[in-house]
Coordinates of C-alpha atoms in Angstrom, one line a residue:
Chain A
X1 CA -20.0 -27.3 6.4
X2 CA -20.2 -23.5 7.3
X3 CA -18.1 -21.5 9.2
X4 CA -20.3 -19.6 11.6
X5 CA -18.0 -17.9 13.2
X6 CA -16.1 -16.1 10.4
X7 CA -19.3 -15.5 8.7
X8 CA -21.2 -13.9 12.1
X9 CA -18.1 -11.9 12.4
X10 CA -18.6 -11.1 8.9
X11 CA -22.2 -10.1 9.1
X12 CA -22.0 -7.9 11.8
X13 CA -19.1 -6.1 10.4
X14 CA -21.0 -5.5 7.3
X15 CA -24.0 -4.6 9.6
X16 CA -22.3 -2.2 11.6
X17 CA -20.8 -0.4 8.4
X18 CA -24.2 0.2 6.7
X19 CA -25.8 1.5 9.8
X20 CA -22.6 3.9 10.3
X21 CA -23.0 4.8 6.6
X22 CA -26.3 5.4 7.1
X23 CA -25.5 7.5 10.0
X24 CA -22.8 9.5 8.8
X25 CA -24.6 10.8 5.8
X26 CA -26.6 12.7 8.4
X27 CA -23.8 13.6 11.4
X28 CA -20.1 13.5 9.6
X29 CA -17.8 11.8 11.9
X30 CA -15.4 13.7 14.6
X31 CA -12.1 12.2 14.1
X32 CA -8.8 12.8 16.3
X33 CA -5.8 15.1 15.0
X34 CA -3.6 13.0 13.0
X35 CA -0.6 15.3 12.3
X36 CA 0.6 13.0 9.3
X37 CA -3.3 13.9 7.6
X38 CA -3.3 17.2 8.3
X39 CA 0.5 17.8 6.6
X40 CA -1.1 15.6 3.6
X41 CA -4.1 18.4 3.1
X42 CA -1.6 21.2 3.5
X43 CA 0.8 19.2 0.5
X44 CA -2.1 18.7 -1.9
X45 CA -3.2 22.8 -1.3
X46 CA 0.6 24.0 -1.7
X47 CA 1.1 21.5 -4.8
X48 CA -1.3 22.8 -6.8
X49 CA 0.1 26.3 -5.6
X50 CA 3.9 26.0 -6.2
X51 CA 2.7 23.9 -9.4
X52 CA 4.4 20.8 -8.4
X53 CA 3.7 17.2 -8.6
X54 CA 2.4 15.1 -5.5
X55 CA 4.0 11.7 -6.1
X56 CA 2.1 8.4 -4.3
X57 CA 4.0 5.0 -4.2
X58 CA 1.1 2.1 -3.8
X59 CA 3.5 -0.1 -3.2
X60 CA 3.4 -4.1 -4.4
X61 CA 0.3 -5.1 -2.5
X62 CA -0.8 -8.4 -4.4
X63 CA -4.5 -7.6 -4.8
X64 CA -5.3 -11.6 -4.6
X65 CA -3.6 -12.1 -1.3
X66 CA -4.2 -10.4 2.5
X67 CA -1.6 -7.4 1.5
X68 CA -4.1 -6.4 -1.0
X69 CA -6.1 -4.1 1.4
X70 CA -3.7 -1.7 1.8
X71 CA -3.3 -1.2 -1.9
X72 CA -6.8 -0.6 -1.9
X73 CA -6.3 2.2 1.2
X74 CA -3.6 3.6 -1.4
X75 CA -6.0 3.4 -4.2
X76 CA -8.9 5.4 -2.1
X77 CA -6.7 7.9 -1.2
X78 CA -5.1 8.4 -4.3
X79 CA -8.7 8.9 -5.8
X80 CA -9.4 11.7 -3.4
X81 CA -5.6 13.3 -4.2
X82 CA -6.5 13.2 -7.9
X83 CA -9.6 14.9 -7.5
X84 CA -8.0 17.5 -5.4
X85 CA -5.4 18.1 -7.8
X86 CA -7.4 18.0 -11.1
X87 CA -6.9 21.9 -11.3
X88 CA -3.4 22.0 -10.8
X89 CA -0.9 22.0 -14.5
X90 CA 1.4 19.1 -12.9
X91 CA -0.9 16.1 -12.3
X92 CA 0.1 13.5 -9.1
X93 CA 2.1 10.2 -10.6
X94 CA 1.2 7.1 -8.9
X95 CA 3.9 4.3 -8.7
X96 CA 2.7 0.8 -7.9
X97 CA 5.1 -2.9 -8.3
X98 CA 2.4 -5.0 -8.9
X99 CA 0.9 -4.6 -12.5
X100 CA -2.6 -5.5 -11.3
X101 CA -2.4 -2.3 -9.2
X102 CA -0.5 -0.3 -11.5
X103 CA -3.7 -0.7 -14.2
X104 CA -6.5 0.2 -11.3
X105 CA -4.2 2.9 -10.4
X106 CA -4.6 4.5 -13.9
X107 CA -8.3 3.6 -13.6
X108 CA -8.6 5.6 -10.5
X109 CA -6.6 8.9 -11.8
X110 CA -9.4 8.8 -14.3
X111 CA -12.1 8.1 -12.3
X112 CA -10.9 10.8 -10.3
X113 CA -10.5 13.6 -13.2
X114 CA -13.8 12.4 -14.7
X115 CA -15.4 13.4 -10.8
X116 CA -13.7 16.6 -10.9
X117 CA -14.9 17.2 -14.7
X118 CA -11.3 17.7 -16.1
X119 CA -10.6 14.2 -17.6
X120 CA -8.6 15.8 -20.2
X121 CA -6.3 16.1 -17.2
X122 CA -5.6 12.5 -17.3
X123 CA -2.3 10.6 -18.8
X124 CA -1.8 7.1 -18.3
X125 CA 1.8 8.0 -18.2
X126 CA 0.9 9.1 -14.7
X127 CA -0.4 5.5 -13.6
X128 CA 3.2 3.7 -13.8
X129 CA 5.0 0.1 -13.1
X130 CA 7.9 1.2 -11.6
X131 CA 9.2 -2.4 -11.2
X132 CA 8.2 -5.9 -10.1
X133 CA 10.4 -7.2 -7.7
X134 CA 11.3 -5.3 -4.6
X135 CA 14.5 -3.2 -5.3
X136 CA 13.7 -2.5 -9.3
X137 CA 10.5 -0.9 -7.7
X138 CA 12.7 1.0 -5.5
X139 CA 14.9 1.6 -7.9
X140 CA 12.5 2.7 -10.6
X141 CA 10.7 5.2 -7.8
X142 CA 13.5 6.8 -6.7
X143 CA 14.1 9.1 -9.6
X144 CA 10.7 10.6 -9.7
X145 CA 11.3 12.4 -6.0
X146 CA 14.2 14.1 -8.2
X147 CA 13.1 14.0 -12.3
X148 CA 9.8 15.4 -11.7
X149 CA 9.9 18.7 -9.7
X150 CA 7.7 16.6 -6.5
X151 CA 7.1 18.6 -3.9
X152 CA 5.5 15.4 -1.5
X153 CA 5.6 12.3 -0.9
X154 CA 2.8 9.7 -0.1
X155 CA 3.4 6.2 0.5
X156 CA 1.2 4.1 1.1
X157 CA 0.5 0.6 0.8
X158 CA 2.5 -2.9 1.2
X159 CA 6.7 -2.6 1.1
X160 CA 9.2 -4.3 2.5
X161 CA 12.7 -3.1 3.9
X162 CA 13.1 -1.1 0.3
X163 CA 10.7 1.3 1.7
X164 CA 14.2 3.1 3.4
X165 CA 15.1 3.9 -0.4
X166 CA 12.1 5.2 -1.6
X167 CA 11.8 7.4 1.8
X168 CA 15.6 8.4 1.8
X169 CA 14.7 10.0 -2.0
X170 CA 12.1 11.9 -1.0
X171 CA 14.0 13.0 2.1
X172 CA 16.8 13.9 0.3
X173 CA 14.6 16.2 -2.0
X174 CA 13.0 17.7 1.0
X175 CA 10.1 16.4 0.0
X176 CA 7.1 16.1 2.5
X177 CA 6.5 12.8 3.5
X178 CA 3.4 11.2 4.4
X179 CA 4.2 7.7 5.0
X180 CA 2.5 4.2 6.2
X181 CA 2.3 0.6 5.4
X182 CA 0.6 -2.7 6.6
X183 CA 4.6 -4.4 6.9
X184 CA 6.1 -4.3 10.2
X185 CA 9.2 -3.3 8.8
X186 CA 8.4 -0.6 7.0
X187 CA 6.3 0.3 9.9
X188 CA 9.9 0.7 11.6
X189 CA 11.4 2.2 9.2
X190 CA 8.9 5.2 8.4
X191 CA 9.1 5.4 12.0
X192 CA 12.5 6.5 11.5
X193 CA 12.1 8.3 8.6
X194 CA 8.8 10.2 8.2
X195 CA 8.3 13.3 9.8
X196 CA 4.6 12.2 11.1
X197 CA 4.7 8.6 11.3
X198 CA 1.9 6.4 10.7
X199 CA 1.0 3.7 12.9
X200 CA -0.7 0.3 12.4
X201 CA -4.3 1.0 11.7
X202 CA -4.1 5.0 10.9
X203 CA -3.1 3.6 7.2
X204 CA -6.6 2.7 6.7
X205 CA -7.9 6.1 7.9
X206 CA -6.6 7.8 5.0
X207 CA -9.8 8.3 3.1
X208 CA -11.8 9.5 6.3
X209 CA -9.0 12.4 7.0
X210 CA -9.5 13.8 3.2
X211 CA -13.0 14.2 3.0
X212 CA -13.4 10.2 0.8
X213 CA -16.9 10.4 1.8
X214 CA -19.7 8.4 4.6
X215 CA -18.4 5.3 4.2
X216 CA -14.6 6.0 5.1
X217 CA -16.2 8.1 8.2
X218 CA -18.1 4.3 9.1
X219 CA -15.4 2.3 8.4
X220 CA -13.1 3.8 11.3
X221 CA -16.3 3.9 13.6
X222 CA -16.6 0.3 12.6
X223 CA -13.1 -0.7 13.5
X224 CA -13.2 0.9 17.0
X225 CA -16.2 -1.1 17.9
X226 CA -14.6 -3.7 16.2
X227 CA -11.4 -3.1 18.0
X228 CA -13.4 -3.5 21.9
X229 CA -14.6 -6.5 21.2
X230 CA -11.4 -7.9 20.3
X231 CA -10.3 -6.5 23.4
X232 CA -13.1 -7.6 25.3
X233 CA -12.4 -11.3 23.5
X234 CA -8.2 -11.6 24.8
X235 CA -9.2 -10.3 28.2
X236 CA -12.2 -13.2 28.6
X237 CA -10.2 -15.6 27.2
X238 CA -7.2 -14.8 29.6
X239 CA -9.7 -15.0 32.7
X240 CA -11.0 -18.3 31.5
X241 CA -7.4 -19.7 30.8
X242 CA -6.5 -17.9 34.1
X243 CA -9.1 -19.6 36.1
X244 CA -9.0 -22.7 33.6
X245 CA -11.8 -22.9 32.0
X246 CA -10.0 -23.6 28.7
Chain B
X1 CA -22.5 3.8 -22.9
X2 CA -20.2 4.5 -20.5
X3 CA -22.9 4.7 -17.1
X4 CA -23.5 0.8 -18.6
X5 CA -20.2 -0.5 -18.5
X6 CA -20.0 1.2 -15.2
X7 CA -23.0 -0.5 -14.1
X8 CA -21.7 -3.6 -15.3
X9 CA -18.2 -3.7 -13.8
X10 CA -19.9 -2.8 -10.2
X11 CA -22.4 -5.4 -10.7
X12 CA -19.8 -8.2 -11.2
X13 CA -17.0 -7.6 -9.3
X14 CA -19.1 -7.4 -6.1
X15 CA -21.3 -10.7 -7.1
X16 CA -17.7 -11.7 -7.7
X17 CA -16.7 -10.7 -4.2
X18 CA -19.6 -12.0 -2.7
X19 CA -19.3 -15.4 -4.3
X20 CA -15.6 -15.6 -3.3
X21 CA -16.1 -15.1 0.0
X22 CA -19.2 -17.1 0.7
X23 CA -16.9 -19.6 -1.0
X24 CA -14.3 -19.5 2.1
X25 CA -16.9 -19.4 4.9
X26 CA -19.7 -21.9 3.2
X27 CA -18.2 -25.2 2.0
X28 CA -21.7 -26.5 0.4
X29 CA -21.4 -27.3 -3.3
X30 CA -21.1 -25.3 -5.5
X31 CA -19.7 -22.7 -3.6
X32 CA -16.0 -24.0 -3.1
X33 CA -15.5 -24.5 -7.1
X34 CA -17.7 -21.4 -8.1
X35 CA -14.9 -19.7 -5.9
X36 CA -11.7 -22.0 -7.7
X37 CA -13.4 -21.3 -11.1
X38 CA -13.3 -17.3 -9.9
X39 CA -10.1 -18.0 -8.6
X40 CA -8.5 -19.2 -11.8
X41 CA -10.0 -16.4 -13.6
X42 CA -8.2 -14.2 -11.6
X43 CA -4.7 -15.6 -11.8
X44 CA -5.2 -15.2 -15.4
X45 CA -6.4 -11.7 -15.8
X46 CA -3.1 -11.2 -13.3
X47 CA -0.9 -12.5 -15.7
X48 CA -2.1 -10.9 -18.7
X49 CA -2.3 -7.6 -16.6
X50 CA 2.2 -8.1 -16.2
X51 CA 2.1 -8.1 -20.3
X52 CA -0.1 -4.5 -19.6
X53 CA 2.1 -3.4 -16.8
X54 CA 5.3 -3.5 -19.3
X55 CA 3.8 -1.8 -21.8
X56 CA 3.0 0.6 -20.0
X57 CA 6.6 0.9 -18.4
X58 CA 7.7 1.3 -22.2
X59 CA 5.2 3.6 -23.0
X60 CA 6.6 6.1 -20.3
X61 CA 10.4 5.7 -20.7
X62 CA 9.5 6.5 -24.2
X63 CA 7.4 9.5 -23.4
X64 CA 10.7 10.5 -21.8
X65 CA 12.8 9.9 -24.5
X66 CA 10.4 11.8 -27.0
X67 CA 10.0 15.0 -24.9
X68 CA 13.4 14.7 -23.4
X69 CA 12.7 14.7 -20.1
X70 CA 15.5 14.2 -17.5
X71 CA 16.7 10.8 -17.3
X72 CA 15.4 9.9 -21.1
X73 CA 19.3 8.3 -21.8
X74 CA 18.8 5.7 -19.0
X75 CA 15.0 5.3 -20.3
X76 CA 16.4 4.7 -23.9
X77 CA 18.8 1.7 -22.0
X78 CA 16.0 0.4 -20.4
X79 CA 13.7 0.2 -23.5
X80 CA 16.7 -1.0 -25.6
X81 CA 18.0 -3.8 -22.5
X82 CA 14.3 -5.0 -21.9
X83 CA 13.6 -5.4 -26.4
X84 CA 16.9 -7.7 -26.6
X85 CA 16.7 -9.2 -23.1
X86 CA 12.8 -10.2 -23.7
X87 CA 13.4 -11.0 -27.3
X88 CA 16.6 -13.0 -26.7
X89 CA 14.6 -14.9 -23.6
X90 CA 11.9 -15.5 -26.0
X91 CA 14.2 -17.1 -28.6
X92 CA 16.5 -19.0 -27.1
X93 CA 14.4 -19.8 -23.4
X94 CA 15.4 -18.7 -19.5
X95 CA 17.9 -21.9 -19.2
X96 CA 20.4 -20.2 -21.8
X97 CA 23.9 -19.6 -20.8
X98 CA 23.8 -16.2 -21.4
X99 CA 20.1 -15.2 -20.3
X100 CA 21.2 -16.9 -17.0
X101 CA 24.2 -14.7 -17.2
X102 CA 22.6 -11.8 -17.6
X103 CA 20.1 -12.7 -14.5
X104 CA 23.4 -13.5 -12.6
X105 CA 25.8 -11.0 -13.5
X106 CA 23.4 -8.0 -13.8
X107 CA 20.2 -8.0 -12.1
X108 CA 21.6 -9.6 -8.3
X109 CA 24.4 -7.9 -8.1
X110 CA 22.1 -4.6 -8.5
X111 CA 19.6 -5.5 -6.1
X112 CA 22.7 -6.6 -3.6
X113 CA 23.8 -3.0 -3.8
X114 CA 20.6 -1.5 -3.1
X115 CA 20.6 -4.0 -0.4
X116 CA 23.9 -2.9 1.2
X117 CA 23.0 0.9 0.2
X118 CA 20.1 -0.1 2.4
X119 CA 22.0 -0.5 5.7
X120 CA 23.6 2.6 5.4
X121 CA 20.4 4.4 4.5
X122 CA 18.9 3.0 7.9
X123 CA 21.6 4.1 10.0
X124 CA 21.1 7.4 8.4
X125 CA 17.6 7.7 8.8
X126 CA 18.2 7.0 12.8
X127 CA 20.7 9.6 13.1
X128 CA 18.7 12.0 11.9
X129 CA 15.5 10.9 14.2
X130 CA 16.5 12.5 16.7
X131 CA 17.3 16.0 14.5
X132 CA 14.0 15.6 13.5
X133 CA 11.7 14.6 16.4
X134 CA 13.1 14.7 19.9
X135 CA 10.6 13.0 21.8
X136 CA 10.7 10.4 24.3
X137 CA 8.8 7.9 21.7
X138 CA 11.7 8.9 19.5
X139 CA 14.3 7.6 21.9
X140 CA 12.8 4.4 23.4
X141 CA 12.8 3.4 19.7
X142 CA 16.3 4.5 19.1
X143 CA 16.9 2.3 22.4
X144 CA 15.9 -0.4 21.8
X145 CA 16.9 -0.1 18.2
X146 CA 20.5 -0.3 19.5
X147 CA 19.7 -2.8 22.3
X148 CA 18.9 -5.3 20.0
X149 CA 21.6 -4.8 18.0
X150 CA 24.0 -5.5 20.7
X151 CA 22.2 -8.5 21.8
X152 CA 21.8 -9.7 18.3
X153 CA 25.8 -9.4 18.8
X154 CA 26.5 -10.5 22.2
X155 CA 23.9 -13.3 22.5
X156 CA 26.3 -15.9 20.8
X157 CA 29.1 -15.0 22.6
X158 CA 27.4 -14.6 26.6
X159 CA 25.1 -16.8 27.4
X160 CA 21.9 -15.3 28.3
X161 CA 18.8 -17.3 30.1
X162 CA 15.7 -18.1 28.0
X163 CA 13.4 -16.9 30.2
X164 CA 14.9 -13.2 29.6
X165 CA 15.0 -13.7 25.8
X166 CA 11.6 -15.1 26.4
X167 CA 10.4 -12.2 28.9
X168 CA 12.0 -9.3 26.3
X169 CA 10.4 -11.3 23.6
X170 CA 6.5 -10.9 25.3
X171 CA 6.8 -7.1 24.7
X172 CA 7.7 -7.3 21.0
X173 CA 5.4 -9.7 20.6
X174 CA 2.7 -7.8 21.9
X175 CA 3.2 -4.9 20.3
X176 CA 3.4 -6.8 16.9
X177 CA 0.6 -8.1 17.2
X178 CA -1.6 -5.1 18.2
X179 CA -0.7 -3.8 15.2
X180 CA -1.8 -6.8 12.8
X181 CA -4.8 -6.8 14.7
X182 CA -5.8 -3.4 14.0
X183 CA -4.0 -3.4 10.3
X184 CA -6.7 -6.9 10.1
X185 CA -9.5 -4.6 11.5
X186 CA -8.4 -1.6 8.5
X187 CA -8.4 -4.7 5.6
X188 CA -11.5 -6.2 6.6
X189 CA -13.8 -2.7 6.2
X190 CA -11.6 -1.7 3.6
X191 CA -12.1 -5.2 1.8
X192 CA -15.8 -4.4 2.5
X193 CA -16.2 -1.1 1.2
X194 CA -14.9 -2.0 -1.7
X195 CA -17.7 -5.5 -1.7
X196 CA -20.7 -3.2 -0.9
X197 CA -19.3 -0.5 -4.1
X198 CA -18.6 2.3 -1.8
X199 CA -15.1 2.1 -3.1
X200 CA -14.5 1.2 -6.8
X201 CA -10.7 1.4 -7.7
X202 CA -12.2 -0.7 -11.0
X203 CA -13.9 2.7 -12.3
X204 CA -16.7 4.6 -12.6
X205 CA -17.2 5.7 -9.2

């Protein structure tokens, strides 16, 4: 039995993010202002001025379930950071709850600091398990906004209601803070919180609005084609329901 | 040696991918058990990867302790709680009097303060919306943030017809679901970034 559907979807995403790829390595992409992006490239530049630390909470995304995406939004991003950062004395800290994430964390500091040839940069003290269940992760990020002279905040990734705490740390360090996640209640509360908030989908475009490379510029071309024809789809379907057809 | 390796781990965690998902979409033998067998794999490499993930918590309360960084005493009582705690689990098993004690005595209690440290930290965090971005997005959320609250309130006490729960509940619902939609839209290329190599938070990118 095969699921045509799901894998036609599936197909012509993949198709539509090669030929993008393949596109943007000739014509980068022209992307919209996202103020929460553009306060992000102006925290990694003063960082590595000031000698501070960026500090980037990947929350507790299980990779092996749905939330795992974001995690691996967090993960891109914290790649490019790293890179970004490899000149500066204070390297970023990464903070994951999920121990799975915490270990490709570390792997992506390195990979990072071996692309920017300084991989004696790296410490795997850097790459940490802050905790596992929701509030000892809190609780085990909160200090670092205030132990480890940070000048800004990113979070990004899957959290629950303890994202207040973590974003109520950094606030209270006047920390910048560059915040999103894939949970609707987090979504609230960085609403409330963040200077910039960001919404939904801008999570995702992380990688794109740091320079990550062709395939980050494709992936949101991808997703606003993507995006019409889910559009198009809930409009037909309410004309046919309307008219009842189905 | 290390380009092979790096070659290696690309090559099998995307024929790893691949398999997996063909495994969802294609129920012809032997997808569907390649996929379990996969599957299982996984759950194991997860579970030695918590072992990993408290060493390396250890490793940097330690660090702090060593260089005496701020913070290294309550490092020193974590790495001291966790050796007897895990040692004393380990020993006598979770269904001790005392191991359960320490679960319900210590650990929920902390979490139900951060929980009710929570509250305040949300009320907080609305005040200061407004101080930090007056716009009108700022105070339709601040609205209906209160709105709900007194109807989360009220609604037990004065009756108030379905159809208007229902008709309030359309716009929430809406708006939810836009957002999963597009947060869908973001996993699915980011899941497939990661399947063609483009992204490889596994190393050597």
């Amino acid at each position: 039995m095969i699921d045509w559907i799901g894998l036609g979807l599936l197909a012509l995403a993949a198709f539509l993010l090669l030929l993008f790829i393949f596109l943007r390595r000739k014509t980068p992409a022209v992307v919209r202002r996202i103020e929460a992006y553009e306060r992000l490239n102006r925290a990694v530049g003063l960082a590595v001025e000031k000698g501070t630390r960026l500090h980037i909470s990947l929350g507790r995304g299980n990779l092996f379930t749905a939330r795992g995406g974001s995690a691996l939004a967090g993960l891109a991003l914290l790649r490019r950071i790293v890179e970004r950062t490899s000149v500066s004395d204070r390297p970023p800290i990464a903070t994951s709850g999920d121990p799975t994430l915490a270990i490709l964390s570390q792997d992506t500091m390195l990979s990072g600091y071996r692309a920017a040839g300084a991989e004696e940069q790296y410490r795997f003290t850097t790459g940490r398990l802050t905790g596992l269940a929701p509030f000892s992760y809190a609780a085990g990020t909160m200090p670092i906004a205030h132990d480890e002279n940070v000048s800004a905040s990113v979070v990004m990734g899957d959290l629950g209601a303890e994202a207040a705490l973590v974003a109520e740390s950094a606030d209270r360090e006047d920390n910048s803070l560059i915040a999103a996640s894939d949970n609707l209640s987090a979504q609230a509360i960085f609403y409330a919180s963040a200077q910039d908030p960001l919404i939904g989908e801008e999570l995702f475009a992380g990688g794109a609005y740091t320079g990550a490379g062709p395939s980050h510029d494709a992936s949101l071309n991808v997703q606003d084609i993507l995006r019409w024809l889910v559009i198009v789809a809930i409009l037909a379907g309410s004309v046919l329901k309307l008219i009842g057809m189905i | 040696m290390r380009r092979i390796v790096s070659v290696f781990s690309a090559i099998f965690a995307i024929s790893a991918g691949i398999l997996v998902l063909l495994g969802y979409f294609v129920r012809i033998d032997p997808l569907p058990q390649v996929r379990d067998l996969l599957i299982d794999w996984t759950v194991i490499i997860a579970g030695a990867a918590v072992f990993v993930g408290i060493l390396n918590l250890i490793m940097v309360h330690m660090e702090k302790i060593r260089t005496r960084q701020k913070g290294a005493g309550y490092g020193a009582l974590l790495v001291i709680s966790l050796f007897f705690t895990a040692v004393y689990g380990v020993v006598f098993g979770p269904e001790d009097p005392l191991m359960r004690l320490s679960v319900d005595a210590v650990i929920i209690p902390v979490e139900g303060t951060l929980m009710a440290l929570l509250a305040v930290t949300l009320i907080y965090a609305s005040i200061r919306l407004l101080r930090r971005r007056v716009d009108i997005a700022s105070v339709i959320f601040l609205a209906v943030a209160l709105a709900f609250l007194i109807a989360v309130v009220l609604i037990p006490i004065i009756p108030v017809s379905n159809s208007f729960l229902q008709f309030l509940a359309m716009f929430s619902r809406g708006g939810a679901r836009g957002l999963l939609i597009g947060i869908a839209l973001g996993t699915l290329l980011t899941g497939l970034r990661v399947l063609f190599g483009a992204d490889r938070p596994y190393g050597g990118n």
